[in-house]
XYZ file of N, CA, C and O in Angstrom:
684
model
N -156.248 183.122 35.728
C -157.224 182.338 34.987
C -157.998 181.460 35.966
O -157.580 181.212 37.098
N -159.132 180.972 35.473
C -159.957 180.128 36.327
C -159.252 178.818 36.692
O -159.441 178.308 37.797
N -158.445 178.296 35.791
C -157.722 177.053 36.068
C -156.729 177.247 37.216
O -156.606 176.396 38.096
N -156.034 178.376 37.259
C -155.090 178.627 38.355
C -155.830 178.827 39.674
O -155.351 178.393 40.734
N -156.998 179.454 39.599
C -157.815 179.598 40.819
C -158.268 178.219 41.294
O -158.206 177.906 42.484
N -158.692 177.377 40.344
C -159.111 176.018 40.692
C -157.955 175.235 41.301
O -158.126 174.542 42.308
N -156.777 175.354 40.720
C -155.602 174.657 41.263
C -155.322 175.119 42.694
O -155.009 174.304 43.566
N -155.424 176.423 42.941
C -155.219 176.951 44.292
C -156.264 176.426 45.269
O -155.942 176.084 46.413
N -157.522 176.358 44.819
C -158.595 175.823 45.674
C -158.376 174.335 45.971
O -158.588 173.892 47.082
N -157.956 173.590 44.968
C -157.705 172.162 45.171
C -156.568 171.951 46.179
O -156.642 171.077 47.037
N -155.539 172.752 46.080
C -154.432 172.681 47.038
C -154.937 173.008 48.447
O -154.615 172.312 49.418
N -155.748 174.038 48.545
C -156.320 174.432 49.829
C -157.188 173.301 50.388
O -157.120 172.981 51.580
N -157.989 172.658 49.524
C -158.837 171.539 49.956
C -157.993 170.380 50.465
O -158.324 169.770 51.484
N -156.909 170.064 49.751
C -156.024 168.976 50.209
C -155.429 169.297 51.578
O -155.320 168.427 52.439
N -155.057 170.566 51.782
C -154.496 170.970 53.078
C -155.542 170.831 54.184
O -155.233 170.372 55.289
N -156.785 171.224 53.881
C -157.863 171.086 54.867
C -158.103 169.616 55.222
O -158.264 169.268 56.399
N -158.117 168.770 54.214
C -158.362 167.339 54.446
C -157.199 166.731 55.234
O -157.414 165.957 56.174
N -155.972 167.071 54.880
C -154.810 166.571 55.620
C -154.849 167.022 57.080
O -154.573 166.242 57.996
N -155.220 168.273 57.282
C -155.324 168.814 58.646
C -156.423 168.080 59.420
O -156.260 167.754 60.597
N -157.538 167.808 58.743
C -158.642 167.092 59.373
C -158.197 165.695 59.827
O -158.443 165.295 60.960
N -157.516 164.954 58.959
C -157.105 163.602 59.312
C -156.002 163.606 60.362
O -155.934 162.686 61.193
N -155.179 164.628 60.353
C -154.176 164.746 61.427
C -154.886 164.951 62.765
O -154.491 164.368 63.787
N -155.948 165.755 62.760
C -156.725 165.968 63.988
C -157.398 164.672 64.434
O -157.463 164.376 65.631
N -157.897 163.887 63.484
C -158.533 162.604 63.812
C -157.518 161.683 64.491
O -157.803 161.084 65.535
N -156.337 161.574 63.916
C -155.299 160.705 64.482
C -154.886 161.203 65.865
O -154.733 160.402 66.807
N -154.720 162.518 66.023
C -154.363 163.081 67.327
C -155.434 162.772 68.367
O -155.120 162.394 69.501
N -156.708 162.923 67.995
C -157.800 162.637 68.932
C -157.825 161.153 69.301
O -158.081 160.809 70.452
N -157.560 160.288 68.340
C -157.541 158.850 68.637
C -156.413 158.513 69.611
O -156.613 157.740 70.557
N -155.249 159.092 69.399
C -154.126 158.852 70.325
C -154.456 159.382 71.717
O -154.187 158.720 72.730
N -155.024 160.578 71.754
C -155.380 161.188 73.040
C -156.439 160.339 73.747
O -156.355 160.110 74.964
N -157.430 159.862 72.997
C -158.486 159.032 73.591
C -157.896 157.742 74.156
O -158.276 157.308 75.249
N -156.968 157.145 73.449
C -156.344 155.906 73.926
C -155.573 156.164 75.225
O -155.660 155.383 76.180
N -154.826 157.278 75.254
C -154.045 157.621 76.452
C -154.978 157.914 77.634
O -154.761 157.431 78.753
N -156.055 158.674 77.386
C -156.997 159.011 78.457
C -157.737 157.769 78.956
O -157.988 157.642 80.159
N -158.086 156.868 78.046
C -158.756 155.628 78.444
C -157.854 154.818 79.371
O -158.309 154.254 80.364
N -156.560 154.771 79.045
C -155.623 154.040 79.897
C -155.512 154.705 81.269
O -155.492 154.022 82.304
N -155.460 156.038 81.299
C -155.391 156.751 82.580
C -156.648 156.488 83.409
O -156.568 156.293 84.625
N -157.796 156.487 82.751
C -159.056 156.230 83.451
C -159.084 154.799 83.986
O -159.492 154.570 85.125
N -158.622 153.857 83.193
C -158.552 152.455 83.628
C -157.603 152.320 84.820
O -157.900 151.593 85.780
N -156.468 153.020 84.768
C -155.504 152.972 85.876
C -156.070 153.612 87.144
O -155.711 153.212 88.254
N -156.937 154.608 86.989
C -157.499 155.320 88.141
C -158.635 154.539 88.807
O -158.884 154.719 89.999
N -159.311 153.676 88.065
C -160.493 152.980 88.580
C -160.281 152.289 89.931
O -161.105 152.455 90.831
N -159.204 151.494 90.119
C -159.046 150.830 91.427
C -158.924 151.831 92.588
O -159.532 151.629 93.645
N -158.157 152.897 92.387
C -158.009 153.902 93.450
C -159.333 154.610 93.693
O -159.685 154.915 94.845
N -160.077 154.876 92.623
C -161.368 155.554 92.748
C -162.352 154.686 93.540
O -163.024 155.172 94.448
N -162.404 153.397 93.190
C -163.269 152.465 93.927
C -162.838 152.359 95.390
O -163.664 152.354 96.295
N -161.533 152.276 95.615
C -161.018 152.186 96.990
C -161.354 153.455 97.769
O -161.682 153.382 98.967
N -161.271 154.593 97.121
C -161.627 155.855 97.774
C -163.080 155.874 98.205
O -163.414 156.325 99.304
N -163.961 155.380 97.334
C -165.379 155.307 97.696
C -165.609 154.308 98.827
O -166.400 154.581 99.746
N -164.938 153.172 98.786
C -165.098 152.188 99.860
C -164.597 152.749 101.186
O -165.236 152.555 102.229
N -163.470 153.445 101.150
C -162.924 154.052 102.377
C -163.882 155.108 102.913
O -164.089 155.213 104.133
N -164.478 155.874 102.012
C -165.436 156.896 102.438
C -166.665 156.255 103.081
O -167.118 156.694 104.141
N -167.202 155.217 102.446
C -168.377 154.535 103.017
C -168.039 153.926 104.378
O -168.832 154.010 105.323
N -166.870 153.319 104.477
C -166.457 152.711 105.751
C -166.282 153.780 106.826
O -166.730 153.608 107.968
N -165.640 154.889 106.471
C -165.438 155.975 107.442
C -166.775 156.593 107.844
O -166.975 156.970 109.008
N -167.693 156.686 106.903
C -169.016 157.236 107.202
C -169.762 156.326 108.185
O -170.383 156.805 109.146
N -169.690 155.027 107.936
C -170.332 154.076 108.843
C -169.655 154.100 110.214
O -170.325 154.077 111.252
N -168.325 154.167 110.232
C -167.579 154.230 111.496
C -167.980 155.469 112.290
O -168.191 155.409 113.501
N -168.125 156.589 111.608
C -168.510 157.850 112.268
C -169.917 157.733 112.832
O -170.177 158.139 113.972
N -170.824 157.173 112.045
C -172.202 157.012 112.519
C -172.254 156.086 113.740
O -172.955 156.373 114.723
N -171.489 155.008 113.695
C -171.463 154.074 114.830
C -170.857 154.727 116.066
O -171.378 154.573 117.187
N -169.759 155.442 115.896
C -169.101 156.101 117.039
C -170.021 157.140 117.659
O -170.112 157.251 118.889
N -170.708 157.901 116.818
C -171.631 158.926 117.327
C -172.781 158.278 118.095
O -173.139 158.722 119.197
N -173.346 157.221 117.509
C -174.463 156.530 118.173
C -174.029 155.963 119.527
O -174.760 156.091 120.525
N -172.876 155.349 119.557
C -172.389 154.759 120.807
C -172.129 155.835 121.853
O -172.492 155.685 123.028
N -171.535 156.934 121.427
C -171.264 158.043 122.355
C -172.571 158.600 122.909
O -172.709 158.795 124.111
N -173.557 158.874 122.026
C -174.840 159.429 122.476
C -175.612 158.436 123.348
O -176.243 158.837 124.341
N -175.570 157.164 122.993
C -176.265 156.139 123.781
C -175.668 156.082 125.192
O -176.388 156.073 126.189
N -174.327 156.080 125.252
C -173.680 156.053 126.565
C -174.006 157.330 127.348
O -174.294 157.262 128.545
N -173.966 158.456 126.679
C -174.211 159.744 127.338
C -175.627 159.802 127.927
O -175.832 160.333 129.022
N -176.600 159.254 127.208
C -177.989 159.245 127.716
C -178.138 158.328 128.941
O -178.931 158.601 129.836
N -177.390 157.246 128.945
C -177.519 156.268 130.016
C -176.484 156.435 131.123
O -176.496 155.677 132.097
N -175.607 157.397 130.990
C -174.516 157.563 131.943
C -175.052 158.140 133.261
O -175.819 159.096 133.283
N -174.621 157.527 134.349
C -175.043 157.994 135.654
C -174.266 159.230 136.085
O -174.744 160.031 136.879
N -173.059 159.372 135.544
C -172.216 160.494 135.934
C -172.101 161.452 134.750
O -172.027 161.027 133.596
N -172.063 162.694 135.047
C -171.891 163.675 133.982
C -170.419 163.704 133.614
O -169.563 163.948 134.451
N -170.132 163.419 132.352
C -168.777 163.504 131.796
C -167.796 162.543 132.484
O -166.729 162.940 132.951
N -168.170 161.286 132.492
C -167.281 160.273 133.063
C -166.133 159.968 132.096
O -166.097 160.475 130.979
N -165.217 159.115 132.542
C -164.061 158.775 131.698
C -164.501 158.099 130.402
O -163.945 158.357 129.337
N -165.485 157.221 130.473
C -165.953 156.548 129.262
C -166.621 157.542 128.316
O -166.465 157.437 127.094
N -167.361 158.524 128.857
C -167.972 159.572 128.021
C -166.872 160.310 127.251
O -167.000 160.565 126.045
N -165.817 160.639 127.962
C -164.703 161.359 127.336
C -164.029 160.494 126.273
O -163.706 160.977 125.183
N -163.811 159.225 126.565
C -163.189 158.313 125.599
C -164.052 158.192 124.343
O -163.552 158.273 123.211
N -165.364 158.022 124.537
C -166.269 157.885 123.382
C -166.359 159.195 122.592
O -166.461 159.182 121.363
N -166.315 160.327 123.303
C -166.337 161.614 122.611
C -165.083 161.769 121.754
O -165.150 162.205 120.597
N -163.927 161.388 122.304
C -162.674 161.463 121.549
C -162.682 160.493 120.362
O -162.183 160.819 119.279
N -163.249 159.296 120.563
C -163.357 158.338 119.457
C -164.266 158.894 118.355
O -164.000 158.721 117.160
N -165.344 159.562 118.772
C -166.248 160.178 117.802
C -165.520 161.271 117.016
O -165.659 161.358 115.793
N -164.743 162.085 117.715
C -163.986 163.152 117.045
C -162.959 162.560 116.073
O -162.796 163.051 114.954
N -162.275 161.486 116.484
C -161.296 160.841 115.605
C -161.988 160.251 114.372
O -161.488 160.356 113.247
N -163.174 159.646 114.580
C -163.930 159.094 113.450
C -164.376 160.218 112.507
O -164.361 160.052 111.284
N -164.735 161.343 113.089
C -165.140 162.498 112.275
C -163.955 162.998 111.442
O -164.113 163.324 110.258
N -162.766 163.037 112.038
C -161.564 163.457 111.305
C -161.225 162.472 110.182
O -160.853 162.882 109.080
N -161.356 161.165 110.489
C -161.088 160.172 109.443
C -162.104 160.296 108.306
O -161.752 160.164 107.131
N -163.359 160.581 108.642
C -164.389 160.778 107.616
C -164.062 162.001 106.765
O -164.187 161.962 105.532
N -163.630 163.076 107.395
C -163.260 164.283 106.640
C -162.101 164.006 105.688
O -162.112 164.434 104.530
N -161.118 163.272 106.181
C -159.970 162.934 105.338
C -160.403 162.015 104.190
O -159.990 162.207 103.038
N -161.244 161.050 104.463
C -161.730 160.143 103.415
C -162.574 160.915 102.395
O -162.493 160.653 101.190
N -163.347 161.886 102.869
C -164.170 162.689 101.955
C -163.292 163.540 101.046
O -163.557 163.654 99.844
N -162.247 164.139 101.613
C -161.322 164.933 100.774
C -160.665 164.057 99.724
O -160.558 164.425 98.552
N -160.225 162.886 100.137
C -159.579 161.959 99.208
C -160.562 161.517 98.128
O -160.238 161.503 96.937
N -161.777 161.165 98.530
C -162.810 160.747 97.579
C -163.147 161.878 96.622
O -163.259 161.665 95.415
N -163.278 163.100 97.137
C -163.616 164.239 96.283
C -162.509 164.515 95.267
O -162.782 164.841 94.111
N -161.261 164.371 95.717
C -160.134 164.557 94.793
C -160.178 163.501 93.692
O -160.021 163.813 92.505
N -160.398 162.252 94.082
C -160.475 161.170 93.095
C -161.688 161.337 92.186
O -161.610 161.078 90.983
N -162.811 161.773 92.762
C -164.010 162.026 91.949
C -163.745 163.103 90.902
O -164.139 162.959 89.740
N -163.098 164.184 91.321
C -162.813 165.279 90.389
C -161.892 164.798 89.269
O -162.113 165.110 88.086
N -160.887 164.032 89.624
C -159.957 163.501 88.607
C -160.682 162.537 87.669
O -160.506 162.586 86.457
N -161.516 161.675 88.240
C -162.274 160.705 87.447
C -163.223 161.431 86.486
O -163.305 161.083 85.297
N -163.918 162.430 86.983
C -164.845 163.200 86.142
C -164.105 163.931 85.041
O -164.540 163.937 83.886
N -162.973 164.558 85.382
C -162.201 165.288 84.374
C -161.696 164.343 83.293
O -161.792 164.643 82.099
N -161.176 163.195 83.694
C -160.714 162.218 82.703
C -161.870 161.736 81.832
O -161.723 161.593 80.612
N -163.024 161.505 82.443
C -164.202 161.075 81.675
C -164.632 162.128 80.666
O -164.931 161.810 79.510
N -164.654 163.394 81.096
C -165.025 164.482 80.182
C -163.994 164.650 79.074
O -164.355 164.857 77.906
N -162.723 164.588 79.438
C -161.665 164.705 78.428
C -161.737 163.551 77.436
O -161.523 163.745 76.230
N -162.054 162.364 77.923
C -162.176 161.202 77.044
C -163.350 161.378 76.082
O -163.228 161.094 74.882
N -164.467 161.858 76.583
C -165.621 162.102 75.710
C -165.273 163.146 74.648
O -165.645 163.000 73.474
N -164.548 164.174 75.050
C -164.127 165.204 74.096
C -163.173 164.620 73.057
O -163.274 164.932 71.862
N -162.265 163.764 73.495
C -161.302 163.166 72.562
C -161.986 162.198 71.603
O -161.536 162.031 70.466
N -163.057 161.579 72.046
C -163.774 160.640 71.174
C -164.691 161.347 70.177
O -165.108 160.734 69.203
N -165.013 162.602 70.451
C -165.870 163.354 69.529
C -165.087 163.666 68.253
O -163.918 164.053 68.317
N -165.718 163.481 67.108
C -164.984 163.724 65.858
C -164.717 165.209 65.652
O -165.481 166.049 66.135
N -163.636 165.522 64.952
C -163.381 166.931 64.644
C -164.425 167.435 63.650
O -165.137 166.641 63.036
N -164.524 168.750 63.481
C -165.516 169.284 62.543
C -165.311 168.717 61.139
O -164.192 168.477 60.696
N -166.416 168.518 60.464
C -166.393 167.968 59.107
C -165.787 168.995 58.160
O -166.025 170.196 58.291
N -165.008 168.509 57.198
C -164.439 169.390 56.178
C -165.468 169.536 55.065
O -165.899 168.545 54.482
N -165.870 170.748 54.826
C -166.814 171.032 53.742
C -166.044 171.703 52.618
O -165.474 172.776 52.807
N -166.039 171.060 51.463
C -165.324 171.602 50.317
C -166.213 172.618 49.601
O -167.413 172.413 49.451
N -165.601 173.706 49.167
C -166.379 174.790 48.570
C -166.667 174.580 47.093
O -167.491 175.277 46.531
N -166.001 173.617 46.475
C -166.196 173.365 45.041
C -166.536 171.902 44.809
O -166.122 171.036 45.578
N -167.260 171.617 43.717
C -167.522 170.209 43.378
C -166.215 169.461 43.116
O -165.200 170.061 42.753
N -166.252 168.153 43.264
C -165.047 167.344 43.080
C -164.602 167.272 41.617
O -163.419 167.244 41.346
N -165.543 167.225 40.708
C -165.178 167.124 39.283
C -164.708 168.484 38.785
O -165.322 169.516 39.058
N -163.615 168.482 38.016
C -163.017 169.727 37.542
C -163.946 170.520 36.630
O -164.020 171.743 36.730
N -164.666 169.839 35.740
C -165.536 170.584 34.827
C -166.647 171.301 35.598
O -166.980 172.450 35.309
N -167.206 170.637 36.623
C -168.234 171.283 37.451
C -167.629 172.395 38.307
O -168.250 173.436 38.519
N -166.414 172.160 38.791
C -165.747 173.177 39.609
C -165.457 174.422 38.774
O -165.626 175.549 39.248
N -165.017 174.235 37.541
C -164.749 175.393 36.672
C -166.034 176.157 36.371
O -166.027 177.398 36.310
N -167.138 175.455 36.190
C -168.426 176.136 35.974
C -168.777 176.976 37.210
O -169.210 178.122 37.093
N -168.577 176.389 38.379
C -168.877 177.115 39.622
C -167.983 178.344 39.743
O -168.462 179.439 40.075
N -166.710 178.184 39.459
C -165.785 179.324 39.539
C -166.153 180.408 38.540
O -166.072 181.597 38.849
N -166.556 180.001 37.343
C -166.924 181.016 36.348
C -168.144 181.788 36.819
O -168.235 183.004 36.624
N -169.082 181.088 37.488
C -170.255 181.794 38.026
C -169.862 182.731 39.168
O -170.442 183.798 39.333
N -168.889 182.299 39.954
C -168.459 183.135 41.077
C -167.697 184.376 40.617
O -167.837 185.457 41.183
N -166.854 184.210 39.611
C -165.998 185.317 39.184
C -166.583 186.126 38.041
O -166.203 187.272 37.834
N -167.505 185.583 37.287
C -168.068 186.276 36.131
C -168.805 187.556 36.527
O -168.616 188.586 35.884
N -169.650 187.570 37.520
C -170.332 188.824 37.859
C -169.350 189.950 38.187
O -169.554 191.095 37.761
N -168.292 189.653 38.875
C -167.293 190.682 39.187
C -166.611 191.155 37.914
O -166.374 192.347 37.732
N -166.292 190.217 37.013
C -165.666 190.598 35.751
C -166.613 191.441 34.909
O -166.195 192.431 34.272
N -167.898 191.071 34.914
C -168.872 191.877 34.164
C -169.008 193.274 34.763
O -169.137 194.265 34.038
N -168.964 193.328 36.075
C -169.039 194.637 36.739
C -167.838 195.498 36.364
O -167.984 196.686 36.025
N -166.653 194.908 36.388
C -165.444 195.647 36.000
C -165.504 196.067 34.533
O -165.110 197.187 34.175
N -166.013 195.182 33.664
C -166.149 195.506 32.251
C -167.125 196.656 32.059
O -166.872 197.583 31.282
N -168.217 196.615 32.795
C -169.194 197.705 32.712
C -168.610 199.023 33.178
O -168.827 200.079 32.556
N -167.859 199.020 34.269
C -167.229 200.251 34.764
C -166.221 200.783 33.766
O -166.147 201.994 33.517
N -165.439 199.871 33.170
C -164.448 200.302 32.182
C -165.143 200.885 30.957
O -164.702 201.905 30.401
N -166.231 200.263 30.539
C -166.972 200.770 29.373
C -167.520 202.167 29.669
O -167.424 203.080 28.822
N -168.070 202.360 30.836
C -168.598 203.680 31.200
C -167.489 204.719 31.262
O -167.663 205.870 30.804
N -166.338 204.326 31.773
C -165.221 205.270 31.849
C -164.766 205.669 30.453
O -164.490 206.856 30.182
N -164.690 204.710 29.544
C -164.294 205.003 28.163
C -165.339 205.892 27.500
O -165.020 206.880 26.824
N -166.603 205.563 27.711
C -167.676 206.371 27.113
C -167.658 207.798 27.643
O -167.895 208.754 26.900
N -167.374 207.937 28.921
C -167.298 209.287 29.484
C -166.163 210.078 28.856
O -166.294 211.273 28.579
N -165.046 209.431 28.636
C -163.896 210.131 28.035
C -164.150 210.435 26.551
O -163.825 211.519 26.061
N -164.730 209.497 25.832
C -164.970 209.676 24.391
C -166.105 210.675 24.146
O -166.015 211.536 23.266
N -167.114 210.541 24.898
C -168.302 211.365 24.685
C -168.282 212.626 25.520
O -169.290 213.343 25.561
N -167.195 212.889 26.144
C -167.131 214.058 27.013
C -167.012 215.316 26.161
O -165.990 215.598 25.557
N -168.093 216.038 26.055
C -168.085 217.282 25.279
C -168.236 218.426 26.266
O -169.031 218.324 27.204
N -167.552 219.506 26.008
C -167.714 220.646 26.911
C -169.152 221.145 26.857
O -169.766 221.212 25.786
N -169.638 221.446 27.971
C -171.022 221.902 28.090
C -171.020 223.437 28.060
O -170.504 224.068 28.959
N -171.587 224.038 27.024
C -171.609 225.505 26.901
C -172.975 226.028 27.280
O -173.766 226.442 26.449
N -173.268 226.066 28.441
C -174.574 226.579 28.856
C -174.571 228.059 28.978
O -173.910 228.839 29.375
């Protein structure tokens, strides 16, 4: 009957709404956890950027000093040239290490930010297929199921007519 179909639809709607609100609560918990992780990461992320900037400046200074000395050096490849070249290489290694660390922190920071944005986005809206009022819902159900019932009634009527009116054809 239409009432049992309506009862089944109402149960299905309640399940959809319950599932929707469970998803909302889960997303809120996840967003809170991700926000805390992002807040905890901020000092390390800032420190990583500061270390990278400092290492970059150190590398630029070491390179400039090495090249300046090399241009003004009276001897080709003196001890000071070698010392400055080694200092430049060490500064370059420290810059590479700081860049790797910064890139790792950047990737983690970006991932947490994206995950947080995703967690803050609301779940899909629940769209109910029937009106909330039972009398309107029953009207909708009758419109949905009536054409099929009429089709079945028409097929049954034709089948009965074929059997009743079936006369042997003596051509």
